[in-house]
Amino acid sequence: FSQSAHISTIDNLPIGSLLWDDIQNAAYNSPSDYQKVIARYVALGGSMTGVAVAPRVAPDFALSQNYPNPFNPGTTIRYDLPRRSMVSLAVYNTLGQKVATLVQETQGPGDHEVKFNGSGLASGVYFFRLQAGDFVSTKKMLVLK
């Protein structure tokens, strides 16, 4: 058992939500914590039938669709970074001209959120592009006035 494991249910188990949360949290901590929580659960009459331990998959880079979309004047853009990366997030018009730079800096891993105010833009289709390391993703958004 490694620290990079998680618990997933295969079928519905009669586990109290607090204890199930303890099991999930312990799986992220250390093998000894995990074993103590499992032992406590079994001592309380629980069964581990239907529970699987699987390797935890490292998150990938991801760019989410902005919301709301269409928007006027503001929208939110979210993205995920699996590791520290140089991040560039910019907005382009349909001619490929950059109309706004939202992020241009090194950021740590995790979920990130940027608010964008498009009040200075005309109604129409725009694109937002995330570049983080070798990862590049572009999505379309619509300004409606």
Coordinates of N, CA, C and O in Angstrom, one line a residue:
F1 N 0.9 -1.2 0.0 CA 0.0 0.0 0.0 C 0.9 1.2 0.0 O 1.8 1.3 0.7
S2 N 0.6 2.2 -0.9 CA 1.4 3.4 -0.9 C 0.6 4.6 -0.5 O -0.7 4.5 -0.4
Q3 N 1.2 5.7 -0.2 CA 0.5 6.9 0.1 C -0.3 7.5 -1.0 O -1.2 8.2 -0.8
S4 N 0.0 7.1 -2.2 CA -0.7 7.6 -3.4 C -1.8 6.6 -3.8 O -1.8 6.0 -4.9
A5 N -2.7 6.3 -2.9 CA -3.8 5.4 -3.2 C -5.1 6.1 -2.7 O -5.1 7.0 -1.9
H6 N -6.2 5.6 -3.2 CA -7.5 6.1 -2.8 C -8.5 4.9 -2.7 O -8.2 3.9 -3.2
I7 N -9.5 5.2 -2.0 CA -10.6 4.2 -1.8 C -11.7 4.5 -2.7 O -12.1 5.7 -2.8
S8 N -12.3 3.5 -3.3 CA -13.5 3.7 -4.1 C -14.4 2.6 -3.8 O -14.1 1.5 -3.5
T9 N -15.7 2.9 -3.9 CA -16.7 1.9 -3.6 C -17.1 1.2 -4.9 O -17.2 1.8 -5.9
I10 N -17.3 -0.1 -4.7 CA -17.8 -0.9 -5.9 C -19.3 -1.1 -5.8 O -20.0 -1.1 -6.7
D11 N -19.8 -1.2 -4.5 CA -21.2 -1.3 -4.3 C -21.5 -0.4 -3.1 O -20.6 0.1 -2.4
N12 N -22.8 -0.2 -2.8 CA -23.2 0.6 -1.7 C -22.9 -0.1 -0.4 O -23.5 -1.2 -0.1
L13 N -22.1 0.4 0.4 CA -21.7 -0.2 1.7 C -22.4 0.6 2.8 O -22.5 1.8 2.8
P14 N -22.8 -0.1 3.9 CA -23.5 0.6 5.0 C -22.4 1.2 5.9 O -22.2 0.7 7.0
I15 N -21.8 2.2 5.4 CA -20.7 2.9 6.2 C -21.2 4.3 6.5 O -21.7 5.0 5.7
G16 N -21.1 4.7 7.8 CA -21.5 6.0 8.2 C -20.6 7.0 7.5 O -19.5 6.8 7.2
S17 N -21.2 8.2 7.1 CA -20.4 9.1 6.3 C -19.1 9.6 7.0 O -18.1 9.7 6.3
L18 N -19.2 9.8 8.3 CA -18.0 10.2 9.0 C -16.9 9.2 8.9 O -15.7 9.5 8.6
L19 N -17.2 7.9 9.2 CA -16.2 6.9 9.1 C -15.7 6.7 7.7 O -14.5 6.5 7.5
W20 N -16.6 6.7 6.7 CA -16.2 6.6 5.3 C -15.2 7.7 4.9 O -14.2 7.5 4.3
D21 N -15.5 8.9 5.4 CA -14.6 10.0 5.2 C -13.2 9.8 5.8 O -12.2 10.1 5.3
D22 N -13.3 9.2 7.0 CA -12.0 8.8 7.7 C -11.2 7.9 6.9 O -10.0 8.0 6.8
I23 N -11.9 6.9 6.3 CA -11.2 5.9 5.5 C -10.6 6.5 4.3 O -9.4 6.3 3.9
Q24 N -11.3 7.4 3.6 CA -10.8 8.0 2.4 C -9.6 8.9 2.8 O -8.6 8.9 2.1
N25 N -9.7 9.7 3.8 CA -8.7 10.6 4.3 C -7.4 9.8 4.7 O -6.3 10.2 4.3
A26 N -7.6 8.7 5.4 CA -6.5 7.9 5.8 C -5.7 7.3 4.6 O -4.5 7.2 4.7
A27 N -6.4 7.0 3.6 CA -5.8 6.4 2.4 C -4.8 7.4 1.8 O -3.8 7.1 1.1
Y28 N -5.1 8.7 2.0 CA -4.2 9.8 1.4 C -3.0 10.1 2.3 O -2.1 10.7 1.9
N29 N -3.1 9.6 3.6 CA -2.1 9.9 4.5 C -1.0 8.9 4.6 O 0.0 9.0 3.8
S30 N -1.1 7.9 5.4 CA -0.1 6.9 5.5 C -0.7 5.5 5.7 O -1.8 5.4 6.1
P31 N 0.1 4.5 5.3 CA -0.4 3.1 5.5 C -0.9 2.8 6.9 O -1.9 2.1 7.1
S32 N -0.1 3.3 7.9 CA -0.5 2.9 9.3 C -1.8 3.6 9.7 O -2.6 3.0 10.3
D33 N -2.0 4.8 9.2 CA -3.3 5.5 9.5 C -4.4 4.7 8.8 O -5.5 4.5 9.4
Y34 N -4.2 4.3 7.6 CA -5.2 3.6 6.9 C -5.6 2.3 7.6 O -6.7 1.9 7.7
Q35 N -4.6 1.5 8.0 CA -4.8 0.3 8.7 C -5.5 0.5 10.0 O -6.4 -0.3 10.3
K36 N -5.2 1.5 10.7 CA -5.9 1.8 12.0 C -7.4 2.1 11.7 O -8.3 1.6 12.5
V37 N -7.7 2.9 10.7 CA -9.1 3.2 10.4 C -9.9 1.9 10.0 O -11.0 1.7 10.4
I38 N -9.3 1.1 9.1 CA -9.9 -0.1 8.7 C -10.1 -1.0 9.9 O -11.2 -1.6 10.0
A39 N -9.2 -1.2 10.7 CA -9.3 -2.0 11.9 C -10.5 -1.5 12.8 O -11.3 -2.3 13.3
R40 N -10.6 -0.2 13.0 CA -11.7 0.4 13.7 C -13.0 0.1 13.1 O -14.0 -0.3 13.7
Y41 N -13.1 0.2 11.8 CA -14.3 0.0 11.0 C -14.8 -1.5 11.2 O -15.9 -1.8 11.5
V42 N -13.8 -2.4 11.0 CA -14.1 -3.8 11.1 C -14.5 -4.1 12.6 O -15.5 -4.9 12.8
A43 N -13.9 -3.5 13.6 CA -14.2 -3.8 15.0 C -15.7 -3.3 15.3 O -16.3 -3.9 16.1
L44 N -16.1 -2.3 14.5 CA -17.5 -1.8 14.7 C -18.5 -2.7 13.9 O -19.7 -2.4 13.9
G45 N -18.0 -3.8 13.3 CA -19.0 -4.7 12.6 C -19.0 -4.4 11.1 O -19.9 -5.0 10.4
G46 N -18.2 -3.5 10.6 CA -18.2 -3.3 9.1 C -17.5 -4.3 8.3 O -16.7 -5.1 8.8
S47 N -17.9 -4.4 7.1 CA -17.3 -5.3 6.2 C -16.5 -4.6 5.1 O -17.0 -3.6 4.6
M48 N -15.4 -5.1 4.7 CA -14.6 -4.4 3.6 C -15.0 -5.0 2.3 O -14.3 -4.7 1.3
T49 N -15.9 -5.9 2.2 CA -16.4 -6.4 0.9 C -16.9 -5.3 0.0 O -17.6 -4.4 0.4
G50 N -16.4 -5.3 -1.2 CA -16.8 -4.3 -2.1 C -16.0 -3.0 -2.1 O -16.3 -2.0 -2.8
V51 N -14.9 -3.0 -1.4 CA -14.0 -1.8 -1.3 C -12.7 -2.2 -2.0 O -12.1 -3.2 -1.8
A52 N -12.3 -1.3 -2.9 CA -11.1 -1.5 -3.7 C -10.1 -0.4 -3.4 O -10.5 0.8 -3.2
V53 N -8.8 -0.7 -3.3 CA -7.8 0.3 -3.2 C -7.1 0.3 -4.6 O -6.7 -0.7 -5.1
A54 N -7.0 1.5 -5.2 CA -6.5 1.7 -6.5 C -5.4 2.8 -6.5 O -5.5 3.7 -5.7
P55 N -4.5 2.7 -7.4 CA -3.5 3.7 -7.4 C -4.1 5.1 -7.8 O -5.0 5.1 -8.5
R56 N -3.6 6.1 -7.1 CA -4.2 7.4 -7.4 C -3.6 8.0 -8.7 O -2.4 7.9 -8.9
V57 N -4.4 8.4 -9.6 CA -3.9 9.0 -10.8 C -3.6 10.4 -10.7 O -4.3 11.2 -10.1
A58 N -2.4 10.8 -11.1 CA -2.0 12.2 -11.0 C -2.8 13.0 -11.9 O -3.2 12.6 -13.0
P59 N -3.2 14.2 -11.5 CA -4.1 15.1 -12.3 C -3.3 15.6 -13.5 O -2.1 15.6 -13.5
D60 N -4.1 15.9 -14.5 CA -3.5 16.4 -15.8 C -3.8 17.9 -15.8 O -4.5 18.5 -15.1
F61 N -3.1 18.6 -16.8 CA -3.5 19.9 -17.1 C -4.9 19.9 -17.6 O -5.3 19.0 -18.3
A62 N -5.7 20.9 -17.3 CA -7.1 21.0 -17.8 C -7.5 22.5 -17.9 O -7.2 23.2 -17.0
L63 N -8.2 22.8 -18.9 CA -8.8 24.1 -19.1 C -10.3 23.8 -19.2 O -10.8 23.1 -20.1
S64 N -11.1 24.4 -18.3 CA -12.6 24.3 -18.3 C -13.2 25.4 -19.1 O -12.7 26.4 -19.4
Q65 N -14.4 25.1 -19.6 CA -15.2 26.1 -20.3 C -15.6 27.2 -19.3 O -15.8 27.0 -18.2
N66 N -15.5 28.4 -19.9 CA -15.9 29.6 -19.0 C -17.3 29.5 -18.6 O -18.1 28.9 -19.3
Y67 N -17.7 30.2 -17.5 CA -19.1 30.2 -17.1 C -19.3 31.6 -16.5 O -18.4 32.1 -15.9
P68 N -20.4 32.2 -16.7 CA -21.4 31.8 -17.7 C -20.9 32.0 -19.1 O -20.0 32.8 -19.3
N69 N -21.5 31.3 -20.0 CA -21.2 31.5 -21.4 C -22.5 31.2 -22.2 O -23.0 30.1 -22.2
P70 N -23.0 32.2 -22.9 CA -22.5 33.6 -23.2 C -22.5 34.4 -21.9 O -23.2 34.1 -20.9
F71 N -21.8 35.5 -21.9 CA -21.7 36.4 -20.7 C -21.7 37.9 -21.1 O -21.5 38.2 -22.2
N72 N -22.0 38.7 -20.1 CA -22.0 40.1 -20.2 C -22.2 40.7 -18.8 O -23.2 40.5 -18.2
P73 N -21.2 41.4 -18.3 CA -19.9 41.6 -18.8 C -18.8 40.6 -18.3 O -17.7 40.6 -18.9
G74 N -19.1 39.9 -17.3 CA -18.1 39.1 -16.6 C -18.3 37.6 -16.8 O -19.4 37.1 -16.9
T75 N -17.2 36.9 -16.7 CA -17.2 35.4 -16.8 C -16.0 34.9 -16.0 O -15.1 35.7 -15.6
T76 N -16.0 33.6 -15.7 CA -14.9 33.0 -14.9 C -14.3 31.9 -15.7 O -15.0 31.1 -16.4
I77 N -13.0 31.8 -15.7 CA -12.2 30.8 -16.4 C -11.5 30.0 -15.3 O -10.8 30.5 -14.5
R78 N -11.6 28.6 -15.4 CA -10.9 27.8 -14.4 C -9.9 26.8 -15.2 O -10.2 26.4 -16.3
Y79 N -8.8 26.5 -14.5 CA -7.9 25.6 -15.1 C -7.2 24.9 -13.9 O -7.1 25.3 -12.8
D80 N -6.6 23.7 -14.3 CA -5.9 22.9 -13.3 C -4.5 22.7 -13.8 O -4.2 22.4 -14.9
L81 N -3.6 22.7 -12.8 CA -2.2 22.5 -13.1 C -1.7 21.3 -12.2 O -1.8 21.4 -11.0
P82 N -1.1 20.3 -12.8 CA -0.6 19.2 -12.0 C 0.8 19.5 -11.3 O 1.2 18.8 -10.4
R83 N 1.5 20.5 -11.8 CA 2.8 20.9 -11.2 C 3.0 22.4 -11.5 O 2.4 23.0 -12.3
R84 N 4.0 22.9 -10.8 CA 4.4 24.3 -11.0 C 4.8 24.5 -12.5 O 5.6 23.8 -13.0
S85 N 4.2 25.6 -13.0 CA 4.4 25.8 -14.5 C 4.3 27.3 -14.8 O 3.6 28.1 -14.1
M86 N 5.0 27.7 -15.9 CA 4.8 29.0 -16.4 C 3.5 29.0 -17.1 O 3.2 28.2 -18.0
V87 N 2.6 30.0 -16.8 CA 1.2 30.0 -17.3 C 1.0 31.3 -18.1 O 1.3 32.4 -17.6
S88 N 0.4 31.1 -19.2 CA -0.1 32.2 -20.0 C -1.5 32.0 -20.4 O -1.9 30.9 -20.9
L89 N -2.4 32.9 -20.0 CA -3.8 32.8 -20.3 C -4.2 34.1 -21.0 O -4.0 35.2 -20.4
A90 N -4.7 34.0 -22.2 CA -5.0 35.2 -23.0 C -6.3 35.0 -23.7 O -6.8 33.9 -24.0
V91 N -6.9 36.2 -24.1 CA -8.2 36.2 -24.9 C -7.9 36.8 -26.2 O -7.2 37.8 -26.4
Y92 N -8.5 36.1 -27.3 CA -8.2 36.5 -28.7 C -9.6 36.7 -29.3 O -10.5 36.0 -29.0
N93 N -9.6 37.6 -30.4 CA -10.8 37.8 -31.2 C -10.7 36.8 -32.3 O -9.7 36.0 -32.4
T94 N -11.7 36.8 -33.2 CA -11.8 35.8 -34.3 C -10.7 36.0 -35.4 O -10.5 35.2 -36.2
L95 N -10.0 37.2 -35.3 CA -8.9 37.5 -36.3 C -7.6 37.0 -35.7 O -6.6 37.1 -36.3
G96 N -7.6 36.5 -34.5 CA -6.4 36.0 -33.8 C -5.6 37.1 -33.1 O -4.5 36.8 -32.7
Q97 N -6.2 38.2 -32.9 CA -5.6 39.3 -32.2 C -5.8 39.2 -30.7 O -6.9 39.0 -30.3
K98 N -4.7 39.3 -30.0 CA -4.9 39.3 -28.5 C -5.6 40.5 -28.0 O -5.2 41.6 -28.3
V99 N -6.7 40.3 -27.3 CA -7.4 41.5 -26.8 C -7.3 41.6 -25.2 O -7.6 42.6 -24.7
A100 N -6.7 40.6 -24.6 CA -6.5 40.7 -23.1 C -5.5 39.6 -22.7 O -5.6 38.5 -23.2
T101 N -4.6 39.9 -21.8 CA -3.7 39.0 -21.1 C -4.2 38.9 -19.7 O -4.3 39.8 -19.0
L102 N -4.7 37.7 -19.3 CA -5.3 37.4 -18.0 C -4.2 36.9 -17.0 O -4.3 37.3 -15.8
V103 N -3.3 36.1 -17.5 CA -2.3 35.5 -16.6 C -1.0 35.4 -17.4 O -1.0 35.0 -18.5
Q104 N 0.1 35.8 -16.8 CA 1.4 35.7 -17.4 C 2.4 35.5 -16.2 O 3.1 36.5 -15.9
E105 N 2.5 34.3 -15.6 CA 3.3 34.1 -14.5 C 3.5 32.7 -14.2 O 2.7 31.8 -14.7
T106 N 4.4 32.3 -13.3 CA 4.6 31.0 -12.8 C 3.6 30.7 -11.7 O 3.5 31.6 -10.8
Q107 N 2.9 29.6 -11.8 CA 1.9 29.3 -10.8 C 2.2 27.8 -10.3 O 2.7 27.0 -11.0
G108 N 1.8 27.6 -9.0 CA 1.9 26.3 -8.4 C 0.8 25.4 -8.9 O -0.2 25.8 -9.5
P109 N 0.9 24.1 -8.5 CA -0.1 23.1 -8.9 C -1.4 23.4 -8.2 O -1.5 24.0 -7.1
G110 N -2.5 22.9 -8.8 CA -3.8 23.0 -8.2 C -4.8 23.6 -9.1 O -4.5 23.9 -10.3
D111 N -6.0 23.9 -8.5 CA -7.1 24.5 -9.3 C -6.9 26.1 -9.2 O -6.6 26.6 -8.2
H112 N -7.1 26.7 -10.4 CA -6.9 28.1 -10.5 C -8.2 28.7 -11.1 O -8.8 28.0 -12.0
E113 N -8.5 29.9 -10.8 CA -9.7 30.6 -11.3 C -9.4 32.1 -11.6 O -8.7 32.7 -10.8
V114 N -9.8 32.5 -12.8 CA -9.6 33.9 -13.2 C -10.9 34.5 -13.6 O -11.7 33.9 -14.3
K115 N -11.2 35.7 -13.1 CA -12.4 36.5 -13.5 C -12.0 37.3 -14.7 O -10.9 38.0 -14.6
F116 N -12.8 37.4 -15.7 CA -12.6 38.2 -16.9 C -13.8 39.1 -17.1 O -14.9 38.7 -17.1
N117 N -13.4 40.4 -17.2 CA -14.5 41.4 -17.5 C -14.4 41.8 -18.9 O -13.4 42.5 -19.3
G118 N -15.4 41.5 -19.7 CA -15.4 41.8 -21.1 C -16.2 43.0 -21.5 O -16.6 43.1 -22.6
S119 N -16.3 43.9 -20.5 CA -17.2 45.1 -20.8 C -16.6 46.0 -21.9 O -17.4 46.7 -22.6
G120 N -15.3 45.9 -22.2 CA -14.8 46.7 -23.3 C -14.8 46.0 -24.7 O -14.3 46.6 -25.6
L121 N -15.4 44.8 -24.7 CA -15.4 44.0 -25.9 C -16.7 44.2 -26.6 O -17.8 44.3 -26.0
A122 N -16.7 44.1 -28.0 CA -18.0 44.1 -28.7 C -18.6 42.7 -28.6 O -17.9 41.7 -28.3
S123 N -19.9 42.6 -28.9 CA -20.6 41.3 -28.9 C -19.9 40.5 -30.0 O -19.5 41.0 -31.0
G124 N -19.8 39.2 -29.7 CA -19.2 38.3 -30.6 C -18.5 37.1 -30.0 O -18.5 36.9 -28.8
V125 N -17.8 36.3 -30.9 CA -17.1 35.1 -30.5 C -15.6 35.5 -30.1 O -15.0 36.3 -30.9
Y126 N -15.1 35.0 -29.0 CA -13.7 35.2 -28.6 C -13.2 33.8 -28.2 O -13.9 32.9 -28.0
F127 N -11.9 33.7 -28.1 CA -11.2 32.5 -27.7 C -10.3 32.8 -26.6 O -9.7 33.9 -26.5
F128 N -10.3 31.9 -25.6 CA -9.3 32.0 -24.5 C -8.3 30.8 -24.6 O -8.7 29.7 -24.9
R129 N -7.0 31.1 -24.5 CA -6.0 30.1 -24.7 C -5.1 30.0 -23.5 O -4.6 31.0 -23.0
L130 N -5.0 28.8 -23.0 CA -4.1 28.5 -21.8 C -2.8 27.8 -22.3 O -3.0 26.8 -23.1
Q131 N -1.7 28.3 -22.0 CA -0.4 27.6 -22.2 C 0.3 27.5 -20.9 O 0.5 28.5 -20.2
A132 N 0.6 26.2 -20.5 CA 1.3 25.9 -19.3 C 2.3 24.8 -19.6 O 1.9 23.7 -19.9
G133 N 3.6 25.2 -19.6 CA 4.6 24.2 -20.1 C 4.3 23.9 -21.5 O 4.1 24.7 -22.4
D134 N 4.3 22.6 -21.8 CA 4.0 22.1 -23.1 C 2.5 22.0 -23.4 O 2.1 21.7 -24.6
F135 N 1.7 22.2 -22.4 CA 0.2 22.0 -22.6 C -0.3 23.3 -23.2 O 0.0 24.4 -22.7
V136 N -1.2 23.2 -24.2 CA -1.9 24.3 -24.8 C -3.3 23.9 -25.1 O -3.6 22.8 -25.6
S137 N -4.3 24.7 -24.7 CA -5.7 24.4 -24.9 C -6.4 25.7 -25.2 O -6.1 26.8 -24.5
T138 N -7.4 25.7 -26.1 CA -8.1 26.9 -26.5 C -9.6 26.5 -26.4 O -10.0 25.5 -26.9
K139 N -10.4 27.5 -25.9 CA -11.9 27.3 -25.9 C -12.5 28.6 -26.4 O -11.9 29.6 -26.4
K140 N -13.8 28.4 -26.8 CA -14.5 29.5 -27.4 C -15.5 30.1 -26.4 O -16.1 29.3 -25.6
M141 N -15.7 31.4 -26.4 CA -16.7 32.0 -25.5 C -17.4 33.1 -26.3 O -16.9 33.6 -27.3
L142 N -18.5 33.5 -25.8 CA -19.4 34.4 -26.5 C -19.8 35.6 -25.6 O -20.3 35.4 -24.5
V143 N -19.5 36.8 -26.1 CA -20.0 38.0 -25.4 C -21.3 38.5 -26.1 O -21.4 38.6 -27.3
L144 N -22.3 38.6 -25.2 CA -23.6 39.1 -25.7 C -23.9 40.4 -25.0 O -24.0 40.4 -23.8
K145 N -24.2 41.5 -25.7 CA -24.5 42.7 -25.1 C -25.9 43.1 -25.5 O -26.5 42.7 -26.4

